[in-house]
Coordinates of C-alpha atoms and ligand atoms in Angstrom, one line a residue:
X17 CA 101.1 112.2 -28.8
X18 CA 98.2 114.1 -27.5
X19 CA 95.8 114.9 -30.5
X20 CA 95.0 118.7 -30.4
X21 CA 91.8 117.9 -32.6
X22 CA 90.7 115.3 -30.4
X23 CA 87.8 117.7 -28.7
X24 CA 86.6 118.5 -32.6
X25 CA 84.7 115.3 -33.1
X26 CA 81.2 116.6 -32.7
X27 CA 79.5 113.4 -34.0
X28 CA 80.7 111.4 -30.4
X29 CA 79.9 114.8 -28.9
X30 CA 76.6 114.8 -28.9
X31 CA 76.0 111.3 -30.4
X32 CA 73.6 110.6 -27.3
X33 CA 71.7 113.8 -28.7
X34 CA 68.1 113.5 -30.9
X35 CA 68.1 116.0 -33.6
X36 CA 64.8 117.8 -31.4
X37 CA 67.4 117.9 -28.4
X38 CA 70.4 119.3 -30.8
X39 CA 67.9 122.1 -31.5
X40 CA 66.7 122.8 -28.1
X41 CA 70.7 122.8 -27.0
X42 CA 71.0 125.2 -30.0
X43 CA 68.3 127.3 -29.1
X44 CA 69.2 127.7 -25.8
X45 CA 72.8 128.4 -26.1
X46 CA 71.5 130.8 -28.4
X47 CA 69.3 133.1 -25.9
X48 CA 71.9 132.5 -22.9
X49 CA 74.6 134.0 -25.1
X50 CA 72.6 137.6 -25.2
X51 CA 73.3 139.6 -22.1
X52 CA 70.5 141.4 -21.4
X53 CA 68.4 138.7 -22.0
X54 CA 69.7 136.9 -19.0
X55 CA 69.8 139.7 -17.0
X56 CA 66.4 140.3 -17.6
X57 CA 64.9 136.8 -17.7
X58 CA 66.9 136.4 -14.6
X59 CA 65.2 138.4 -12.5
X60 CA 61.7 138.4 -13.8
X61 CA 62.0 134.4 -13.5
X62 CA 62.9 135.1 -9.6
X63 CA 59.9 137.1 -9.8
X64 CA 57.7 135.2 -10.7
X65 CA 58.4 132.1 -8.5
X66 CA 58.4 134.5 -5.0
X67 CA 55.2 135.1 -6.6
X68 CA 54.2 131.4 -7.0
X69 CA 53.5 132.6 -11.2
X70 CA 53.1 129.3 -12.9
X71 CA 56.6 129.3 -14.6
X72 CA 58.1 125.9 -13.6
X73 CA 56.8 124.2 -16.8
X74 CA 58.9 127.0 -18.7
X75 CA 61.8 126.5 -16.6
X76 CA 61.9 122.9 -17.0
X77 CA 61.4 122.3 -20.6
X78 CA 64.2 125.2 -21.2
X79 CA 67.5 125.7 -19.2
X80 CA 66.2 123.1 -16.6
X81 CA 66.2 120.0 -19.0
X82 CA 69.2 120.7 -20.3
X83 CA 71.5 121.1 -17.2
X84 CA 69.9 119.3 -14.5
X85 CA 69.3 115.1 -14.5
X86 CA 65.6 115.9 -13.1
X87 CA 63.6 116.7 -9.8
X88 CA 64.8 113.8 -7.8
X89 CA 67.3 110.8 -8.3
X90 CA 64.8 108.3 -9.7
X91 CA 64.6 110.7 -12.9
X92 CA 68.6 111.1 -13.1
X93 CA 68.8 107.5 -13.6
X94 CA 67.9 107.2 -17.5
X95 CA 70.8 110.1 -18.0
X96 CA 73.3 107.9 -15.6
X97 CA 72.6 104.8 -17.8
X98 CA 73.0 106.7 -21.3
X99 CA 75.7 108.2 -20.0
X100 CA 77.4 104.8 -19.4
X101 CA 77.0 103.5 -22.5
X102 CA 79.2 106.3 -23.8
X103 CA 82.1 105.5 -21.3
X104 CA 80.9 108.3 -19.2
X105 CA 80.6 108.2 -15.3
X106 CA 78.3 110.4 -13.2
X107 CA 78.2 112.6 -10.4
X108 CA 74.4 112.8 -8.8
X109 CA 74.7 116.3 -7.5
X110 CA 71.7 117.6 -5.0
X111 CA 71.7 121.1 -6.3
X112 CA 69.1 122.3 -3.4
X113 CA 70.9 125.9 -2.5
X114 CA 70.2 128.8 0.0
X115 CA 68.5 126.7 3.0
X116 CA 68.7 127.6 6.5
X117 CA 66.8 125.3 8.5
X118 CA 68.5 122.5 10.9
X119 CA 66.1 119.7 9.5
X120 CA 66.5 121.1 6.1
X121 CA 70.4 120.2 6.5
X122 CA 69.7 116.7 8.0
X123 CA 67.4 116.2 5.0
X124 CA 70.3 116.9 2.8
X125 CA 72.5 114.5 4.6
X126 CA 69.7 111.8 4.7
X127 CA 69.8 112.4 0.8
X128 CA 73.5 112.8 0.4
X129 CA 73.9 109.2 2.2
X130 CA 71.2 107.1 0.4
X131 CA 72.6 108.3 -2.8
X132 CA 76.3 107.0 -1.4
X133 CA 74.9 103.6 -0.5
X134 CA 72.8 103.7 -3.6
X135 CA 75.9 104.1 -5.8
X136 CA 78.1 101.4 -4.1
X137 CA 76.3 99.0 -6.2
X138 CA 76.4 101.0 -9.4
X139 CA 79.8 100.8 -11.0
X140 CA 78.6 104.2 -13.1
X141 CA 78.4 106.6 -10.4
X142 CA 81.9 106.4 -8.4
X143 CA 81.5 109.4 -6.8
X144 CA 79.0 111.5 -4.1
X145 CA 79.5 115.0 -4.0
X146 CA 77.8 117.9 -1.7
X147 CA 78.4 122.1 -0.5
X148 CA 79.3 122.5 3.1
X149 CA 76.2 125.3 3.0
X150 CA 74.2 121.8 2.4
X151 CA 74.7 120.6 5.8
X152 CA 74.6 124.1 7.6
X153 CA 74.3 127.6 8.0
X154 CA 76.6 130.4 5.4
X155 CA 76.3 132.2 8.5
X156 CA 77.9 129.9 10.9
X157 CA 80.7 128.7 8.5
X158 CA 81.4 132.3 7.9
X159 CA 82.1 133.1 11.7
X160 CA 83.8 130.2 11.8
X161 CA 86.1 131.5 9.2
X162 CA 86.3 134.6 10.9
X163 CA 87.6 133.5 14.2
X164 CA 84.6 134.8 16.2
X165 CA 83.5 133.9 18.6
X166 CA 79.8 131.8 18.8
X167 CA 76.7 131.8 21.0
X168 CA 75.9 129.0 22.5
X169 CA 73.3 127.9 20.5
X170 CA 75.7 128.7 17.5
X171 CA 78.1 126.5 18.9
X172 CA 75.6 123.9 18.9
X173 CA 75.1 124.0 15.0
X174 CA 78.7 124.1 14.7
X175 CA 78.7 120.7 16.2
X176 CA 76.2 119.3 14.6
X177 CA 77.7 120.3 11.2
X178 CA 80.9 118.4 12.2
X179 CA 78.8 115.4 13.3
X180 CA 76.6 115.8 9.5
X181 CA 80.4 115.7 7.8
X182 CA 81.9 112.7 10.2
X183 CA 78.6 110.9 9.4
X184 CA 78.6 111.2 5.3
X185 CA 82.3 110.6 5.1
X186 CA 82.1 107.7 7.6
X187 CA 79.1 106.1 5.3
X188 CA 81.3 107.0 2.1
X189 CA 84.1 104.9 3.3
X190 CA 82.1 102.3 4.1
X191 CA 80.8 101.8 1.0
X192 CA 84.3 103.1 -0.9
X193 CA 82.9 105.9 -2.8
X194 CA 84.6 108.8 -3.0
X195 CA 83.5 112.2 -1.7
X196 CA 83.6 115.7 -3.9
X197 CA 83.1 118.5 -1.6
X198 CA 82.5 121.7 -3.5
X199 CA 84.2 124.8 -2.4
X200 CA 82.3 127.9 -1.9
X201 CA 82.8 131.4 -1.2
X202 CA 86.6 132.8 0.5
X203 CA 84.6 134.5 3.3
X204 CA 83.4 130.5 4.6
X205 CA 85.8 128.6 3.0
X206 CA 88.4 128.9 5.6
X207 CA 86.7 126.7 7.7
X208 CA 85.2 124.4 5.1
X209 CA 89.1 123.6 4.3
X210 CA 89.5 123.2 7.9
X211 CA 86.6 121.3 8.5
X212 CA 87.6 119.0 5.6
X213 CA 91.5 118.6 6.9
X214 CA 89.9 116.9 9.5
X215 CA 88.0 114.3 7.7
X216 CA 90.8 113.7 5.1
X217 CA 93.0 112.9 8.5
X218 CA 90.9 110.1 9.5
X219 CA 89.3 109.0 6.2
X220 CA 91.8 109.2 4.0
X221 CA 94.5 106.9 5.8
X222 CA 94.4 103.6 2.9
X223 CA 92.5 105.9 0.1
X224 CA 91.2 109.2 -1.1
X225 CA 87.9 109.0 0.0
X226 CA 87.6 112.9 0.8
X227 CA 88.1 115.0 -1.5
X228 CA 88.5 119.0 -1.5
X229 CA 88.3 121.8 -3.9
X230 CA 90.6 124.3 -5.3
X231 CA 89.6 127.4 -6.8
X232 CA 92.2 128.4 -8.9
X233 CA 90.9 131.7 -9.4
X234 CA 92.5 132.5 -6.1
X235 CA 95.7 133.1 -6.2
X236 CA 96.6 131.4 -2.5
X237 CA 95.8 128.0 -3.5
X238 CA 99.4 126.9 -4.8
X239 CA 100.8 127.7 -1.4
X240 CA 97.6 126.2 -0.1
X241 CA 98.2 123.0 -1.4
X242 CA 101.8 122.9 -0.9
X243 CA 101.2 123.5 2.9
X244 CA 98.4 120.8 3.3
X245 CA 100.6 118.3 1.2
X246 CA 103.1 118.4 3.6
X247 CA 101.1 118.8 6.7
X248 CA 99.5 115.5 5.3
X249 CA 102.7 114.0 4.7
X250 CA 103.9 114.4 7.8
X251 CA 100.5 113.4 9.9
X252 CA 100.5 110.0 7.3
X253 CA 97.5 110.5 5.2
X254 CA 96.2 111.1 1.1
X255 CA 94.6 114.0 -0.1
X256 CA 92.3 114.1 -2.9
X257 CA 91.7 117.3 -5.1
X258 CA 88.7 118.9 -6.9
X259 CA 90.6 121.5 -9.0
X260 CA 88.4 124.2 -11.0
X261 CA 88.8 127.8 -11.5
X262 CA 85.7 129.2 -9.0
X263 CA 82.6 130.4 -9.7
X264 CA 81.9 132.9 -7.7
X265 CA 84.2 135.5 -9.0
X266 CA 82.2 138.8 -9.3
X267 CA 80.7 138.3 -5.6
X268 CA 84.2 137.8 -4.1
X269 CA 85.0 141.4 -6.2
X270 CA 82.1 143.1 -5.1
X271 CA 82.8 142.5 -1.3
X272 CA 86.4 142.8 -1.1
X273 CA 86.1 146.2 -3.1
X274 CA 83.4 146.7 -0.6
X275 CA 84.9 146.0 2.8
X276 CA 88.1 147.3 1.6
X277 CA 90.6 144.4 1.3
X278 CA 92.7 143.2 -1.3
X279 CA 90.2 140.7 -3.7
X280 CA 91.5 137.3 -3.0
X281 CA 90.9 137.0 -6.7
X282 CA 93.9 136.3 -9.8
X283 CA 94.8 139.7 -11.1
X284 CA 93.5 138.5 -14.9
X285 CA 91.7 134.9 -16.6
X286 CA 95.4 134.3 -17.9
X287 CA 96.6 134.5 -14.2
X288 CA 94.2 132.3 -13.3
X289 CA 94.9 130.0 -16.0
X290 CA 98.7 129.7 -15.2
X291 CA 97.8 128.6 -11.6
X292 CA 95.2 126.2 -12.4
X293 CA 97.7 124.6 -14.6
X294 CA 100.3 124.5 -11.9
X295 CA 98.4 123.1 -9.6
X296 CA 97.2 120.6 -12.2
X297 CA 100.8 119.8 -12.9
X298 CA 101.8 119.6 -9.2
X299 CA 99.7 117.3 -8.3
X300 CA 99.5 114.9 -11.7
X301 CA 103.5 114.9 -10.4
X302 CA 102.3 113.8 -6.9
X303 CA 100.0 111.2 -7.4
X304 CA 101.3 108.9 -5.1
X305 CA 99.7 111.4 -2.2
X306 CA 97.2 113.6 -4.1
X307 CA 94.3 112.4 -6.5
X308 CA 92.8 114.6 -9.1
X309 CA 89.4 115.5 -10.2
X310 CA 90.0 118.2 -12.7
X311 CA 86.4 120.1 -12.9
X312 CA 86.8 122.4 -15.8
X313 CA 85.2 123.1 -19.4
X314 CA 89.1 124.6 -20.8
X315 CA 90.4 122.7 -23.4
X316 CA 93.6 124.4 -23.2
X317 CA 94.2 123.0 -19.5
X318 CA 92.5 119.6 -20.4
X319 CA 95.5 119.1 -23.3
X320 CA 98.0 120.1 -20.9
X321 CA 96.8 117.6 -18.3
X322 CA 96.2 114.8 -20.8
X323 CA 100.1 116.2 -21.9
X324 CA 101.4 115.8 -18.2
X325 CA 100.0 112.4 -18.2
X326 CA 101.7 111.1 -21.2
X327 CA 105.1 112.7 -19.9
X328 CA 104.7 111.0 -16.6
X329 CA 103.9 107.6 -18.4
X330 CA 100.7 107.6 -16.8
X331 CA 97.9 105.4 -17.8
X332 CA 94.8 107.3 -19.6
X333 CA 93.1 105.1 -17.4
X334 CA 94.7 105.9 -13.6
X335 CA 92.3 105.7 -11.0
X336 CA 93.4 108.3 -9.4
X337 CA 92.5 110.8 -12.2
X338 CA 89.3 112.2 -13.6
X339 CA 88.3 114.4 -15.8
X340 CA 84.8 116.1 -15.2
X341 CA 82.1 118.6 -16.7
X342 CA 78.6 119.7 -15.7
X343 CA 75.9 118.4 -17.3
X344 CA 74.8 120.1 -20.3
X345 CA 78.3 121.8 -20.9
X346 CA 81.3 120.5 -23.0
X347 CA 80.3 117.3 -24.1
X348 CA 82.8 117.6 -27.2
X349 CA 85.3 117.3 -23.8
X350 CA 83.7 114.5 -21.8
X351 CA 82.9 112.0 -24.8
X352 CA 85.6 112.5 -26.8
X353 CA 88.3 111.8 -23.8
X354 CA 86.1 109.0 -22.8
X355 CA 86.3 107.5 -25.9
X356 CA 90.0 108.0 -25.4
X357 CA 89.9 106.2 -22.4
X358 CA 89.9 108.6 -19.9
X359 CA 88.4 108.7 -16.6
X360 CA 85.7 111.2 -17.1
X361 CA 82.3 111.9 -15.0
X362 CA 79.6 114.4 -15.3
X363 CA 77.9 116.0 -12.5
X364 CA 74.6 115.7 -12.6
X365 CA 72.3 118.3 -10.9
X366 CA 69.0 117.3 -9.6
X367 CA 66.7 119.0 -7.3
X368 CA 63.3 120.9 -7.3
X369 CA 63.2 123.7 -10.3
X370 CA 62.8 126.1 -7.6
X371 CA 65.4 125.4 -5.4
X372 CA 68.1 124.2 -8.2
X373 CA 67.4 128.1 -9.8
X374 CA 70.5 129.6 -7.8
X375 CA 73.0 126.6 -9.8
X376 CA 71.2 127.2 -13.1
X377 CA 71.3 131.0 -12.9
X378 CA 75.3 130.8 -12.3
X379 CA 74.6 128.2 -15.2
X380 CA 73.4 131.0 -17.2
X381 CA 75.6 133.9 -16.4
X382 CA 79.0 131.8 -16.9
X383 CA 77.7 131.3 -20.4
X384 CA 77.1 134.6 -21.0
X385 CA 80.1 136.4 -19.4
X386 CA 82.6 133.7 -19.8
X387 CA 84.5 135.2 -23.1
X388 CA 84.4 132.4 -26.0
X389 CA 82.9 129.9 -23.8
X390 CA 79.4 130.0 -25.5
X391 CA 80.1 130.8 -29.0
X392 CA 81.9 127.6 -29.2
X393 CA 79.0 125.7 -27.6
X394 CA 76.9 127.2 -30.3
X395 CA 80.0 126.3 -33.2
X396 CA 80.0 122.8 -31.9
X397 CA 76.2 122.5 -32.1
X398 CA 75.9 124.4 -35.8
X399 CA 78.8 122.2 -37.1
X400 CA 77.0 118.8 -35.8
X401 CA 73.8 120.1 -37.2
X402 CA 75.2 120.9 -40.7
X403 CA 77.1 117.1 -40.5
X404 CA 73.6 115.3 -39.5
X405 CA 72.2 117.2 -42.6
X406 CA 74.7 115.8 -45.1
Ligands
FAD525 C1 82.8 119.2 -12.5 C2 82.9 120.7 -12.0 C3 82.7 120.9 -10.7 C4 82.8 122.3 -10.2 N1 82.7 122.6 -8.9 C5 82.9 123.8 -8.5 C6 83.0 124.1 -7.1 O1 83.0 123.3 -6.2 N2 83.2 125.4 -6.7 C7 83.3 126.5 -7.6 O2 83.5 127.6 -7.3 N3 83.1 126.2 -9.0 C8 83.0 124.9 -9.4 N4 82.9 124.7 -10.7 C9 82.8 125.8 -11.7 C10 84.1 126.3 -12.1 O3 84.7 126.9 -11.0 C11 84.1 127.3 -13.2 O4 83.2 128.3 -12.9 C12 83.7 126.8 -14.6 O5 84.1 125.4 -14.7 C13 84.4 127.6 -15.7 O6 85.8 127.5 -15.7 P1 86.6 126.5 -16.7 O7 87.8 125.9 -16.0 O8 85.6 125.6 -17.3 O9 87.3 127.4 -17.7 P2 87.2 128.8 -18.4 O10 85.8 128.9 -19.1 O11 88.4 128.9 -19.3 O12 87.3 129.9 -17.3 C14 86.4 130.7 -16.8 C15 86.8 130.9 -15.3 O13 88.0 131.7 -15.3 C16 88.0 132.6 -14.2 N5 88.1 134.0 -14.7 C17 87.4 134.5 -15.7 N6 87.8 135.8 -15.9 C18 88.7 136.1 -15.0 C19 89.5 137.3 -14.7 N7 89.3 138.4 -15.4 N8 90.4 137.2 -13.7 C20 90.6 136.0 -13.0 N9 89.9 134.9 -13.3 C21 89.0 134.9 -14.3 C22 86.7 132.4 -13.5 O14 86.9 131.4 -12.5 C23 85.8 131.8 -14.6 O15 84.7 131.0 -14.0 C24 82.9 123.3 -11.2 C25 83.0 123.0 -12.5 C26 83.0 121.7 -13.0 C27 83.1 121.5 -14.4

């Protein structure tokens, strides 16, 4: 039987935490969960780095700190070994956002390669993850997506993007790590998917070494996954599955509303809930073709998969399941299943404060807006407080 109190144990929790860092978590959660605040601080924090301000010392010893693993990987690596010792596995994720620059993209691929071959050899870190708009332009995957047609020299990046993708999924089945490839915004994404149907064809022939994601929030990713799981069937290969709910809800509002079309959008968060669930459940009853990397901070929908895994008479231990959080969120999730014996990983964002700010501002405003979500940080963190005091 699945414990329903299992997430409650806030002394595993946050056992890795010092009582200074339960107070800056505290603290923290604290000023995110005030609306204007983040509105505010937002954009005067924007401000002031287009204005070079010296504000990156602020940045970094507040919300920086506490969701990102550091500036580069060397300073991730104390977190990854910590994170270990509790059972937990990591996810070293180059949050570096918004570039536009061809050598800026082979950068990211230089980066997203070494850190493949670096974790061959470290049992802790079974997974490399990247953002098709890390290996080229919005733009380009958005005309993609469209159908229109390119320039020349826009057909040029296009290739090169495919060539960036063959050459990090070629080194990541070399080395056997699998791949996370976030999913972005509905106005790119159609080639992303496409784009990643490729690679799962020729990578993912003996394992899941590619793996997708579906934003349940959109309410064509059942049928979605249902086509592509028999189109995979049929062409003889695996599929592997990032499943969250999206992130980038209010944008995809704001431009459907805006260009007139129907938001691609769940009509309400229970909606969204019921199809994250069944696609949870589809493919934790699929497993011999699909694997699962369920990306979310619900503990309703992390019950009902640990649930679906006991019915099925699957091991809390199957390879081809993970749990996973972000760094600096739910840790009463990802410790307590670990300790369970669950496959459970943390993504680690890393990157220069600058640069990482678009990731820690939708950091930020997910806390805020996200109904319950951060008054049960702060519960969690008071309650382990007032035990530590005792
Ligand atoms: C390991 C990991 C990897 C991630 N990777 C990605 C990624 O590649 N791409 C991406 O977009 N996001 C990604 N996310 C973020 C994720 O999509 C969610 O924003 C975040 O996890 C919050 O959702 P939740 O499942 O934790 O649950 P909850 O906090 O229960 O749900 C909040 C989510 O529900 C949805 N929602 C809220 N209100 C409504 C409403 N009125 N109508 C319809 N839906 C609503 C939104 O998606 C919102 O983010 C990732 C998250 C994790 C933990």
């Amino acid at each position: 039987m699945v414990s329903k109190s299992l997430f409650d144990n806030t002394e595993t929790a946050f056992a890795l935490k010092s009582d200074s860092e339960l107070e800056r978590a505290y603290f923290l959660f604290k000023m995110i969960a005030n609306e204007p605040l983040v509105r505010i601080g937002t954009a005067a924090t924007k401000l002031a780095l287009n204005m070079h301000l010296p504000v990156e010392g602020l940045i970094r010893s507040t919300v920086f700190d506490h969701f990102c693993g550091g500036v580069n990987e060397k300073d991730c690596m104390s977190t990854v070994d910590s994170l270990e010792e509790a059972g937990v596995s990591s996810v070293l994720d180059y949050s570096v956002e918004g570039k536009e620059e061809e050598k800026q993209f082979d950068a990211t691929m230089e980066k997203i390669i070494d850190l493949t071959r670096f974790a061959k050899n470290k049992s802790a870190m079974p997974f490399s993850v990247f953002k098709p708009t890390g290996l080229g332009r919005f733009k380009i995957w958005q005309k993609v997506t469209e159908g229109a047609t390119l320039s020349e020299a826009e057909q040029g990046e296009w290739e090169r993007i495919k060539q960036r993708y063959h050459h990090v999924c070629k080194v990541a089945q070399e080395c056997n790590i699998a791949l996370l490839i976030d999913a972005e915004e509905s106005w790119m994404q159609g080639a992303a998917d496409g784009l990643c149907e490729e690679m799962m064809e020729i990578y993912n022939k003996e394992t899941p070494i590619v793996f997708n994601t579906l934003q349940c929030y959109r309410w064509d990713r059942f049928e979605y996954l249902k086509e592509l799981h028999k189109r995979a069937k049929a062409k003889g290969y695996l599929l592997g599955f990032k499943v969250v709910r999206g992130a980038y809800m209010e944008k995809e509002h704001d431009r459907a509303e805006d260009k007139g079309y129907p938001t691609p959008i769940c009509a309400s968060k229970s909606a969204t809930d019921e199809n994250f669930n069944t696609v949870t459940d589809y493919i934790l009853t699929h497993l011999s073709d699909i694997s699962l990397f369920l990306g979310t901070h619900n503990e309703v929908s992390s019950y009902l998969a640990m649930e679906t895994m006991e019915t099925e008479s699957l091991s809390k231990s199957d390879g081809r399941i993970w749990f996973g959080q972000l760094y600096g969120m739910s840790d009463h999730i990802s410790f307590n299943l670990a300790k369970e014996g669950y496959n459970v990983a943390k993504y680690i964002p890393f990157g220069p404060v600058k640069d990482v700010m678009p990731y820690l501002i939708r950091r930020a405003e997910e806390n805020t807006s996200v109904a319950g979500q951060t008054s049960r940080e702060l519960t969690l963190l008071k309650r382990e407080k007032e035990r530590r005091k005792l």
